[in-house]
Amino acid sequence: MFSANRPGIYVKMKSACFGFFCLAWLAGMAVLSAIGPLGRHVPASMVLYGCGFILLALMFRTFPGELSLPHALVLIIALGLAARLAFLFFPPNTDVYRYIWEGAIQGREFNPYIFAPAESELAPLAQGELFGIWHQINNKSLAAIYPPAAMLFFRLLAVISPTVLFFKSVFVLFDVGVMTILAVILRLRQLPPSRLLFYAANPLAIVFVAGEGHMDSLQVFFLLLGCSLLLRRRHHSGILSLGLAVMFKYLAVAAAPFFWVRRAGFIQLALLLLPAVSFFCFMSAGKSVFGSFSKFGVNMHYNDGLMELLRMAFGGGALAVAGALFLLALTWVWLTEDDPLRGIYLAIGCLLILLPTLHPWYLLLVAPFVCFFPSRAWLYLQAAVLFTFPVLGHEFRTDVFQEVPSLKLLEYIPFLILLVWGIFRGGHFSDKGPFSIPETISAIIPTLNEARSVGGCLAALQGHPRIIEVIVADGGSTDGTPDAARAQGARVIRAEPGRGVQVRAAAETTRGDVLLILHADAVLDREAPERLIRALAADQSAPGGCFGMRFADASLKRRLIAGLNNLKAFSTGIAFGDQAQFVRAAALREMEGFPGLMLMEDVELSLRLKRMGRPVYLRRGVTVSSRRWQEGSFLKNIGLVVGLFLRYLLERRLGQVKDGSYYQKYYGTKI
């Protein structure tokens, strides 16, 4: 009787735990709101804020999976809304007063990009009905810094009600809109509704939008709206929404490359720039529109991580170096990420860690993307902003805003460790993957005049229980390769020449749960098939992967090449064919078959696998002949491989891949 009821008891216990964690989380948020501002009771604020993230993780782990999708989403949004309403009367940050001031003075025909709050011309307003607002503004000597759409929006709000409560209420309304759009995207991507907790119940969003009243929810709303439209292939309206996001806060421009669609360049550029017509409302300011923005970006810094190291290394040139690093990172992500949502997430992440100033609320730009890619590193950094609270405490007591550099170590060292760990090992909270546990392997070997090499490759595969078939896909050999393969028990099929073409033809006839692609001059380690099965069984979200390789000729140069090759696959998920790539048969069906390219099929397979999930990298596993590297000079061969690789990535992104030219360039012959 007990065992029959055991699943039901487990479900009830899990739901009870979720309910308890929700109540504890709501109580903690309510207390944090009641003792505000953050600088008044620093230790208590730090503990409550940090516990909010711990309880968030526990809520995610115990979320009742039996809830229907609509009920789950409504529950989570209701939790988030309840906490946000509790923070509406939390003492605001001084930024809100600037929003109100800059909106109000526009109604008096003053250009906020020309007239800083401290200007004498504004003294009558500062001493009049707006005195309470003016008195709370920070950096009164600086004119407006925000883009013109934000300025016009502030003007509209100030006309309706120039009060802190009204401004904060509008920002919360947009934040609820963010949660709603996240729910839509989660549904589109068939992700579990529990992921919405990472934003709805995120103390960062609650404290710094509903509590302190920062306007970043406007930028995030339009960016996510653009993402939602992009995923539904409404590209024009999507990029227009992105343009609005940029005109509310410039940081959103990092997402622009991932909204680009081939053959619609001019229209897209026009739509992206259309919201920039708001600049015309402030034409009288001229270049002063960017005056405060330039001063802020060049002369100021606060709570920065990598920029601190760059300043130590490059001094005054640190900002230029940071810009160059960001452009390089952005280009790499654009070339290698097919999933626009993941590309935007990575681009924003690169931008944030290179900014000279990283106020806690800037992290709101990346916070929604954690719902799709729940990174431990970014969740930690959002929680670790509690180490900036002592700065707020010092400001609360003395009216002096002064950074505590040593506390940044507690923020950034664990974050960078988790970030690197995530790049190399996968630092994400994971749900059960879409794939089943595999049991069998089909090995495919593309050949063209490989009679001297294929024997060793085939011999290493014989007698392994996991390998149920070995298929040699021959591209028209004239040296007896098919006969040599049949003599060792392989099934031979004929195909048009070209590695990807041959593998695709063989893949259509396989029976195994996993397809393993081997080059004819490669010898698989004996234990490799079993390791492959165990790895895919342990990670049911992984669509495939590759092995680490080594050369049979273990010279220093060969070890260097192998090491770089393995590092590339390990860190980026992009493998070459000599690394014994493998792919689940189910994943291959989803991608509509193996890439039928004459060459670069290995890179294309890797990129398609990355779109479906994180590929597995298995250390060591295959030994490869170094014959290709014995022809020509060492540097020339490296230049050829790297050049073809980068050329393919660029031409692929531009939609101009010339398949046969890669084969001709690599092998020096036409077929």
XYZ file of C-alpha atoms in Angstrom:
671
model
C 0.000 0.000 0.000
C 2.779 2.432 0.936
C 4.733 1.826 -2.276
C 1.594 2.345 -4.358
C 1.052 5.766 -2.819
C 4.701 6.735 -2.816
C 4.624 8.913 -5.985
C 1.590 10.783 -4.662
C 3.250 11.368 -1.296
C 6.377 12.654 -3.032
C 4.347 15.091 -5.140
C 2.515 16.386 -2.060
C 5.752 16.798 -0.134
C 7.350 18.652 -3.023
C 4.347 20.969 -3.335
C 4.385 21.587 0.412
C 8.078 22.476 0.281
C 7.427 24.851 -2.612
C 4.635 26.528 -0.657
C 6.857 26.900 2.396
C 9.719 28.400 0.364
C 7.293 30.814 -1.333
C 5.987 32.045 2.009
C 9.518 32.399 3.377
C 10.578 34.273 0.251
C 7.577 36.636 0.397
C 8.175 37.268 4.091
C 11.850 38.019 3.464
C 11.002 40.416 0.647
C 8.414 42.162 2.839
C 10.933 42.632 5.656
C 13.573 43.885 3.215
C 11.066 46.422 1.927
C 10.128 47.507 5.456
C 13.701 48.190 6.606
C 14.735 50.089 3.479
C 16.608 51.858 2.054
C 19.429 49.381 1.482
C 21.997 51.620 3.172
C 20.072 52.059 6.425
C 20.562 48.539 7.854
C 23.342 47.139 5.685
C 23.965 43.727 7.341
C 20.243 42.935 7.523
C 19.700 44.065 3.915
C 22.594 41.918 2.709
C 21.294 38.837 4.531
C 17.701 39.266 3.364
C 18.717 39.987 -0.232
C 21.070 36.985 -0.346
C 18.471 34.704 1.261
C 16.033 35.831 -1.420
C 18.266 34.203 -4.055
C 18.752 31.046 -1.989
C 14.982 30.704 -1.607
C 14.575 31.432 -5.324
C 16.799 28.437 -6.127
C 14.828 26.255 -3.699
C 11.536 27.400 -5.237
C 12.851 26.458 -8.657
C 13.960 23.020 -7.453
C 10.639 22.232 -5.757
C 8.259 23.795 -8.283
C 5.219 21.494 -8.651
C 5.465 20.000 -12.111
C 1.883 18.745 -12.078
C 0.516 22.269 -12.536
C -0.878 23.056 -15.964
C 1.101 25.572 -17.985
C -1.433 28.451 -17.640
C -1.829 27.874 -13.904
C 1.937 27.690 -13.381
C 2.566 30.930 -15.258
C -0.239 32.783 -13.479
C 1.061 31.583 -10.097
C 4.600 32.766 -10.794
C 3.527 36.149 -12.182
C 1.231 36.622 -9.172
C 4.155 35.917 -6.816
C 6.318 38.422 -8.639
C 3.591 41.047 -8.710
C 2.869 40.656 -4.985
C 6.501 41.274 -4.094
C 6.726 44.249 -6.447
C 3.650 45.870 -4.935
C 5.211 45.468 -1.500
C 8.182 47.526 -2.693
C 6.252 50.426 -4.215
C 6.706 52.476 -1.036
C 10.366 51.509 -0.628
C 12.615 54.617 -0.468
C 13.615 55.400 -4.072
C 17.039 55.919 -5.569
C 17.931 59.483 -6.489
C 17.768 58.562 -10.189
C 13.969 58.722 -10.018
C 14.107 62.372 -9.074
C 16.242 63.065 -12.131
C 13.658 61.315 -14.337
C 10.905 63.487 -12.887
C 12.961 66.678 -13.124
C 14.021 66.104 -16.728
C 10.455 65.282 -17.704
C 9.061 68.326 -15.930
C 11.486 70.926 -17.308
C 10.638 69.858 -20.868
C 7.116 71.064 -20.142
C 8.675 74.458 -19.360
C 10.460 74.419 -22.749
C 13.918 73.674 -21.360
C 16.104 71.168 -23.217
C 17.437 68.687 -20.593
C 20.520 67.980 -22.735
C 21.521 71.652 -22.493
C 20.354 72.644 -19.035
C 21.806 70.637 -16.169
C 19.834 70.827 -12.883
C 22.446 73.201 -11.425
C 22.083 75.784 -14.237
C 21.090 79.235 -13.014
C 18.319 79.473 -15.617
C 16.500 76.676 -13.789
C 16.800 78.279 -10.355
C 13.161 79.520 -10.326
C 11.968 75.941 -10.924
C 14.421 74.515 -8.433
C 13.192 76.881 -5.737
C 9.544 76.540 -6.683
C 7.134 73.636 -6.925
C 9.918 71.236 -7.962
C 12.167 72.080 -5.029
C 11.605 68.709 -3.345
C 12.508 66.928 -6.575
C 15.524 69.119 -7.405
C 16.980 68.726 -3.931
C 17.217 64.911 -4.321
C 18.913 64.873 -7.743
C 22.442 63.481 -7.954
C 25.234 64.968 -10.088
C 23.374 68.255 -10.603
C 26.172 69.602 -12.772
C 25.526 66.980 -15.453
C 22.858 67.404 -18.106
C 20.653 64.514 -19.240
C 22.377 61.239 -20.086
C 19.497 59.001 -21.202
C 18.447 58.641 -24.876
C 15.705 60.865 -26.293
C 12.838 58.308 -26.228
C 13.367 58.022 -22.480
C 13.331 61.820 -22.194
C 10.047 62.082 -24.075
C 8.551 59.322 -21.959
C 9.620 61.100 -18.787
C 7.926 64.229 -20.121
C 4.687 62.325 -20.672
C 4.757 60.850 -17.174
C 5.570 64.230 -15.612
C 2.554 65.775 -17.337
C 0.308 63.095 -15.840
C 1.820 63.053 -12.357
C 5.347 64.239 -11.434
C 5.541 61.965 -8.403
C 7.819 59.133 -7.368
C 4.941 56.733 -6.767
C 3.512 57.254 -10.242
C 6.865 56.846 -12.001
C 7.636 53.688 -10.031
C 4.168 52.285 -10.728
C 4.678 52.720 -14.470
C 8.082 51.005 -14.300
C 6.489 48.114 -12.394
C 3.783 47.890 -15.040
C 6.473 47.471 -17.695
C 8.174 44.909 -15.466
C 4.948 42.896 -15.393
C 5.005 43.196 -19.175
C 8.515 41.704 -19.131
C 7.241 38.734 -17.134
C 4.367 38.276 -19.588
C 6.663 38.308 -22.616
C 9.004 35.866 -20.881
C 6.060 33.529 -20.365
C 5.263 33.736 -24.088
C 8.858 33.013 -25.129
C 9.154 30.116 -22.669
C 6.057 28.627 -24.230
C 7.386 29.177 -27.748
C 10.621 27.386 -26.862
C 8.797 24.629 -24.957
C 10.728 25.334 -21.772
C 9.300 24.556 -18.315
C 7.311 27.387 -16.720
C 9.430 27.158 -13.561
C 12.149 29.036 -15.483
C 10.032 32.195 -15.178
C 10.904 32.248 -11.469
C 14.427 33.372 -12.354
C 13.001 36.773 -13.278
C 9.619 37.034 -11.547
C 11.056 36.104 -8.135
C 14.451 37.695 -8.722
C 15.281 40.063 -5.826
C 17.415 42.163 -8.187
C 14.430 43.059 -10.381
C 12.142 43.573 -7.398
C 14.477 45.770 -5.339
C 15.896 47.918 -8.130
C 12.782 48.410 -10.280
C 9.827 48.345 -7.864
C 11.925 49.454 -4.897
C 14.513 51.982 -6.028
C 12.594 52.901 -9.175
C 15.156 52.504 -11.973
C 13.774 52.819 -15.474
C 15.629 49.803 -16.914
C 12.394 47.812 -17.158
C 11.520 50.009 -20.169
C 14.638 48.976 -22.047
C 14.201 45.314 -21.092
C 10.528 45.325 -22.104
C 11.175 46.549 -25.642
C 14.224 44.314 -26.064
C 12.264 41.218 -25.047
C 9.303 42.285 -27.160
C 11.707 42.462 -30.095
C 13.062 38.996 -29.255
C 9.555 37.574 -29.109
C 8.701 39.056 -32.506
C 11.997 37.832 -33.952
C 11.335 34.261 -32.784
C 7.949 34.422 -34.486
C 9.669 35.586 -37.698
C 8.164 39.065 -37.540
C 11.537 40.571 -38.275
C 10.520 44.105 -39.199
C 8.421 44.775 -36.115
C 11.055 43.006 -34.024
C 13.878 45.282 -35.106
C 11.647 48.334 -34.665
C 11.090 47.233 -31.070
C 14.851 46.848 -30.646
C 15.291 50.409 -31.927
C 12.909 51.586 -29.214
C 14.888 49.663 -26.589
C 18.082 51.396 -27.701
C 16.377 54.791 -27.536
C 15.437 54.102 -23.922
C 18.950 52.992 -22.987
C 21.893 52.601 -25.353
C 23.136 49.274 -23.947
C 20.496 47.318 -25.876
C 22.370 48.043 -29.123
C 24.541 44.980 -28.383
C 21.612 42.842 -29.580
C 21.418 44.477 -33.041
C 23.549 41.978 -35.055
C 21.256 39.107 -34.069
C 18.180 40.800 -35.491
C 19.812 41.042 -38.908
C 18.218 39.051 -41.724
C 19.846 38.514 -45.095
C 18.573 40.436 -48.115
C 16.674 42.988 -46.057
C 19.576 45.089 -44.881
C 18.367 48.571 -45.878
C 14.826 48.080 -44.573
C 16.117 46.698 -41.288
C 18.580 49.546 -40.845
C 15.816 52.053 -41.516
C 13.509 50.416 -38.971
C 16.283 50.211 -36.379
C 17.007 53.909 -36.799
C 13.375 55.018 -37.013
C 13.033 55.581 -33.231
C 16.094 57.808 -33.500
C 13.846 60.487 -34.990
C 13.226 61.329 -31.324
C 16.608 63.091 -31.457
C 14.965 65.812 -33.579
C 12.950 66.905 -30.566
C 16.234 67.962 -28.975
C 18.075 69.317 -32.042
C 18.986 72.536 -30.279
C 21.378 70.567 -28.047
C 23.577 69.510 -30.984
C 26.468 67.335 -29.814
C 25.513 68.037 -26.220
C 22.969 65.233 -26.535
C 25.905 62.884 -25.897
C 27.875 65.223 -23.630
C 26.997 63.676 -20.265
C 27.001 60.196 -21.751
C 30.593 60.673 -22.944
C 31.710 62.058 -19.581
C 30.052 59.201 -17.761
C 31.615 56.535 -20.016
C 35.116 58.004 -20.147
C 35.675 59.654 -16.788
C 33.661 57.581 -14.348
C 33.835 54.014 -13.180
C 32.198 52.008 -10.446
C 31.861 48.321 -9.526
C 33.690 47.254 -12.683
C 35.376 43.884 -12.986
C 37.514 43.264 -16.059
C 37.844 46.996 -16.712
C 39.700 47.310 -13.409
C 42.288 44.834 -14.704
C 42.449 46.573 -18.079
C 43.108 49.936 -16.419
C 45.972 48.381 -14.464
C 47.435 46.968 -17.685
C 46.710 49.724 -20.219
C 46.057 52.879 -18.209
C 44.272 55.492 -20.276
C 43.939 53.098 -23.204
C 41.822 50.644 -21.201
C 38.523 51.848 -22.645
C 39.759 51.407 -26.226
C 41.055 47.922 -25.407
C 37.732 47.034 -23.799
C 35.917 48.253 -26.910
C 38.141 46.155 -29.165
C 37.641 43.073 -26.975
C 33.899 43.555 -27.041
C 33.832 43.855 -30.841
C 35.937 40.701 -31.189
C 33.678 38.805 -28.798
C 30.548 40.124 -30.514
C 31.871 39.067 -33.934
C 32.707 35.569 -32.708
C 29.287 35.113 -31.121
C 27.574 36.425 -34.253
C 29.494 33.986 -36.449
C 29.019 30.898 -34.286
C 25.573 31.201 -32.676
C 22.564 30.231 -34.774
C 20.115 30.771 -31.937
C 19.445 34.546 -31.911
C 18.230 34.445 -28.311
C 21.446 32.823 -27.101
C 23.479 35.187 -29.263
C 21.798 38.216 -27.676
C 22.344 36.757 -24.216
C 26.057 36.206 -24.845
C 26.525 39.620 -26.470
C 24.887 41.386 -23.531
C 26.991 39.341 -21.114
C 30.190 40.354 -22.908
C 29.140 43.998 -22.808
C 28.282 44.005 -19.106
C 31.542 42.471 -17.921
C 33.512 45.044 -19.924
C 31.610 48.149 -18.811
C 33.547 50.743 -16.791
C 30.485 51.176 -14.560
C 28.233 48.318 -13.514
C 25.519 49.504 -11.193
C 23.427 46.582 -9.893
C 20.398 47.529 -11.981
C 22.447 47.280 -15.190
C 22.257 43.511 -14.661
C 18.528 43.730 -15.356
C 19.499 43.606 -19.024
C 20.807 40.045 -18.702
C 18.434 38.866 -15.966
C 15.544 37.812 -18.293
C 17.855 35.674 -20.421
C 18.738 33.581 -17.387
C 15.207 32.170 -17.770
C 16.313 30.582 -21.053
C 19.952 29.924 -20.158
C 19.984 29.581 -16.351
C 23.635 30.278 -15.700
C 24.969 29.864 -12.184
C 27.548 32.557 -12.925
C 25.031 35.267 -13.827
C 22.677 34.280 -11.016
C 25.590 34.562 -8.603
C 26.551 38.029 -9.869
C 22.965 39.239 -9.510
C 23.011 37.985 -5.925
C 26.564 39.224 -5.270
C 25.600 42.862 -5.801
C 24.809 42.691 -2.076
C 28.525 43.414 -1.641
C 27.815 46.916 -2.965
C 25.400 47.605 -0.078
C 28.193 48.800 2.273
C 28.872 51.559 -0.265
C 25.219 52.585 0.068
C 25.556 52.421 3.844
C 28.510 54.825 3.782
C 26.568 57.162 1.488
C 23.511 56.965 3.785
C 25.576 57.995 6.811
C 27.912 60.571 5.234
C 26.355 61.629 1.892
C 29.620 60.497 0.253
C 29.470 57.817 -2.461
C 32.750 55.916 -2.209
C 33.585 52.488 -3.607
C 35.074 49.730 -1.432
C 37.465 47.994 -3.899
C 38.143 44.940 -1.743
C 34.474 43.961 -1.792
C 34.611 43.630 -5.570
C 36.781 40.547 -5.095
C 33.832 38.820 -3.423
C 31.673 39.768 -6.382
C 33.896 39.001 -9.303
C 36.268 36.182 -8.379
C 33.485 33.601 -7.788
C 31.580 35.002 -10.774
C 34.537 34.619 -13.140
C 35.279 31.124 -11.814
C 31.653 30.097 -12.394
C 31.661 31.792 -15.792
C 34.777 29.928 -16.965
C 33.414 26.702 -15.477
C 30.194 27.271 -17.391
C 32.054 27.832 -20.664
C 34.088 24.658 -20.297
C 31.797 22.395 -18.305
C 28.298 23.809 -18.416
C 27.378 25.848 -15.353
C 23.611 25.811 -15.809
C 20.638 24.610 -13.829
C 19.300 21.884 -16.091
C 15.938 20.278 -16.639
C 15.588 16.712 -17.871
C 16.622 16.736 -21.497
C 14.469 15.818 -24.485
C 16.487 12.762 -25.501
C 16.239 9.180 -24.276
C 19.119 7.081 -22.951
C 21.002 5.575 -25.928
C 22.172 1.966 -26.163
C 23.586 1.352 -29.637
C 26.022 3.010 -32.037
C 26.269 3.055 -35.823
C 29.803 3.881 -37.008
C 30.177 5.687 -40.349
C 33.488 6.052 -42.180
C 33.647 8.216 -45.321
C 36.414 7.020 -47.674
C 38.096 7.922 -50.926
C 41.126 5.789 -51.829
C 41.847 4.781 -48.241
C 42.790 1.118 -48.744
C 46.008 1.555 -46.758
C 44.353 3.275 -43.780
C 40.848 1.926 -43.422
C 41.966 -1.471 -42.085
C 43.310 -0.072 -38.818
C 40.214 2.073 -38.351
C 37.878 -0.889 -38.842
C 39.925 -3.272 -36.685
C 39.506 -0.962 -33.669
C 35.718 -1.159 -33.991
C 35.351 -4.912 -34.161
C 33.817 -6.889 -31.324
C 32.429 -3.935 -29.386
C 28.899 -4.687 -28.125
C 27.705 -1.089 -28.426
C 28.589 -0.830 -32.123
C 25.858 -2.686 -34.005
C 26.963 -1.748 -37.509
C 29.902 -0.229 -39.356
C 29.180 1.524 -42.632
C 31.857 2.627 -45.072
C 30.525 5.416 -47.297
C 32.811 5.341 -50.324
C 33.070 8.258 -52.719
C 34.376 6.327 -55.737
C 37.692 4.787 -54.670
C 39.877 3.202 -57.334
C 42.397 1.514 -55.016
C 40.266 -1.326 -53.631
C 39.010 0.455 -50.522
C 35.488 -1.079 -50.738
C 36.892 -4.624 -50.941
C 39.222 -3.981 -47.992
C 36.290 -2.709 -45.951
C 34.048 -5.669 -46.793
C 36.838 -8.060 -45.862
C 36.618 -6.723 -42.297
C 32.842 -7.020 -42.071
C 31.838 -3.428 -42.885
C 28.802 -2.624 -44.987
C 29.799 -0.490 -47.992
C 27.594 2.000 -49.760
C 28.503 4.120 -52.765
C 27.889 7.867 -52.771
C 28.868 10.990 -54.625
C 32.280 12.226 -53.431
C 32.517 14.737 -50.602
C 32.718 13.861 -46.898
C 29.386 15.330 -45.848
C 27.638 13.954 -48.925
C 28.977 10.467 -48.201
C 28.121 10.551 -44.496
C 24.620 11.830 -45.235
C 23.991 8.946 -47.615
C 25.139 6.436 -44.985
C 23.244 8.122 -42.151
C 19.946 7.559 -43.938
C 20.430 3.782 -43.606
C 21.562 3.480 -39.968
C 19.864 1.634 -37.096
C 21.825 2.842 -34.054
C 20.717 5.324 -31.411
C 23.934 7.287 -31.984
C 25.908 7.890 -35.153
C 29.699 7.983 -34.765
C 31.626 9.527 -37.670
C 35.242 8.467 -38.048
C 37.868 9.406 -40.596
C 39.509 6.434 -42.271
C 42.940 7.301 -40.835
C 41.614 7.501 -37.250
C 41.765 4.729 -34.637
C 39.178 4.818 -31.855
C 40.211 3.896 -28.322
C 38.739 0.627 -27.128
C 36.756 2.162 -24.248
C 35.523 5.165 -26.270
C 32.121 3.739 -27.360
C 31.161 2.904 -23.787
C 32.249 6.364 -22.591
C 30.137 7.919 -25.347
C 27.017 6.021 -24.241
C 27.566 6.862 -20.579
C 28.048 10.576 -21.355
C 24.838 10.866 -23.388
C 22.927 8.845 -20.786
C 24.126 11.239 -18.066
C 23.204 14.358 -20.081
C 19.891 13.814 -21.841
C 19.928 17.389 -23.152
C 23.142 16.875 -25.164
C 22.438 16.185 -28.863
C 25.947 14.898 -29.588
C 29.590 15.820 -29.243
C 33.124 14.729 -29.980
C 36.283 13.177 -28.534
C 39.628 14.728 -27.803
C 42.192 13.690 -30.413
C 45.920 13.028 -30.539
C 48.279 12.358 -33.405
C 50.063 9.054 -33.878
C 53.200 11.145 -34.449
C 53.630 12.730 -31.007
C 56.071 15.452 -32.022
C 55.919 18.835 -30.287
C 54.258 20.500 -33.278
C 51.638 17.756 -33.542
C 50.891 17.959 -29.825
C 50.444 21.726 -30.177
C 47.971 21.291 -33.045
C 46.045 18.608 -31.195
C 45.961 20.718 -28.043
C 44.574 23.755 -29.869
C 42.063 21.591 -31.699
C 40.853 20.033 -28.467
C 40.731 23.380 -26.677
C 38.527 24.782 -29.444
C 36.101 21.883 -29.188
C 36.165 21.927 -25.384
C 35.497 25.658 -25.036
C 33.298 26.450 -28.052
C 31.608 23.153 -28.918
C 32.933 23.355 -32.496
C 34.810 20.213 -33.520
C 36.636 19.048 -36.623
C 36.003 15.683 -38.241
C 39.215 14.106 -36.937
C 37.741 14.315 -33.418
C 35.314 11.409 -33.956
C 32.109 13.437 -33.850
C 28.923 11.737 -32.722
C 25.257 12.710 -32.911
C 22.062 11.152 -31.639
C 19.862 9.726 -34.390
C 16.891 11.628 -32.908
C 18.829 14.900 -33.055
C 19.848 14.201 -36.633
C 16.211 13.735 -37.595
C 15.364 17.088 -36.001
C 18.033 18.810 -38.064
C 16.715 17.103 -41.201
C 19.721 14.904 -41.795
C 23.487 15.181 -41.783
C 24.922 18.315 -43.464
C 25.538 17.270 -47.056
C 28.600 19.454 -47.690
C 31.686 18.281 -49.561
C 33.855 19.840 -46.857
C 33.214 21.799 -43.633
C 30.445 19.342 -42.774
C 32.118 18.862 -39.402
C 31.870 22.567 -38.533
C 28.307 22.724 -39.803
C 27.329 19.701 -37.708
C 28.860 21.326 -34.624
C 26.959 24.565 -35.167
C 23.672 22.714 -35.615
C 24.310 20.671 -32.478
C 25.034 23.864 -30.528
C 21.646 25.222 -31.540
C 19.932 22.155 -30.089
C 21.921 21.951 -26.853
C 25.396 21.863 -25.387
C 27.605 19.284 -27.183
C 29.546 16.815 -25.052
C 33.335 16.861 -25.096
C 35.070 13.623 -24.034
C 38.742 13.924 -23.209
C 40.927 11.734 -25.437
C 39.401 8.869 -27.387
C 40.857 8.869 -30.907
C 44.330 8.671 -32.485
C 44.749 10.261 -35.914
C 47.380 9.985 -38.637
C 49.455 13.122 -39.169
C 49.826 12.572 -42.913
C 47.980 15.766 -43.863
C 50.365 17.777 -41.698
C 53.427 16.189 -43.267
C 52.671 17.840 -46.604
C 53.842 21.437 -46.916
C 55.055 23.744 -44.168
C 53.678 23.720 -40.649
C 52.595 27.378 -40.686
C 51.083 27.098 -44.148
C 48.927 24.179 -43.069
C 47.739 26.021 -39.947
C 46.935 29.089 -42.058
C 44.974 26.959 -44.510
C 42.844 25.302 -41.829
C 42.198 28.480 -39.843
C 41.523 30.474 -43.002
C 38.983 27.992 -44.340
C 37.338 27.755 -40.933
C 36.889 31.523 -40.521
C 35.922 31.960 -44.158
C 33.221 29.337 -43.775
C 31.805 30.954 -40.638
C 31.586 34.330 -42.374
C 30.179 33.051 -45.668
C 27.707 30.880 -43.808
C 26.416 33.883 -41.857
C 26.179 35.904 -45.072
C 24.486 33.029 -46.928
C 27.210 32.811 -49.574
C 28.811 29.391 -48.987
C 30.525 27.990 -52.109
C 30.671 24.320 -51.180
C 33.045 22.937 -53.798
C 35.612 25.708 -53.355
C 36.489 24.512 -49.844
C 37.183 20.999 -51.095
C 39.306 22.314 -53.937
C 41.292 24.617 -51.671
C 41.909 21.953 -49.015
C 42.745 19.014 -51.251
C 44.132 21.029 -54.150
C 41.902 19.291 -56.682
C 38.450 19.392 -58.227
C 36.041 16.475 -58.245
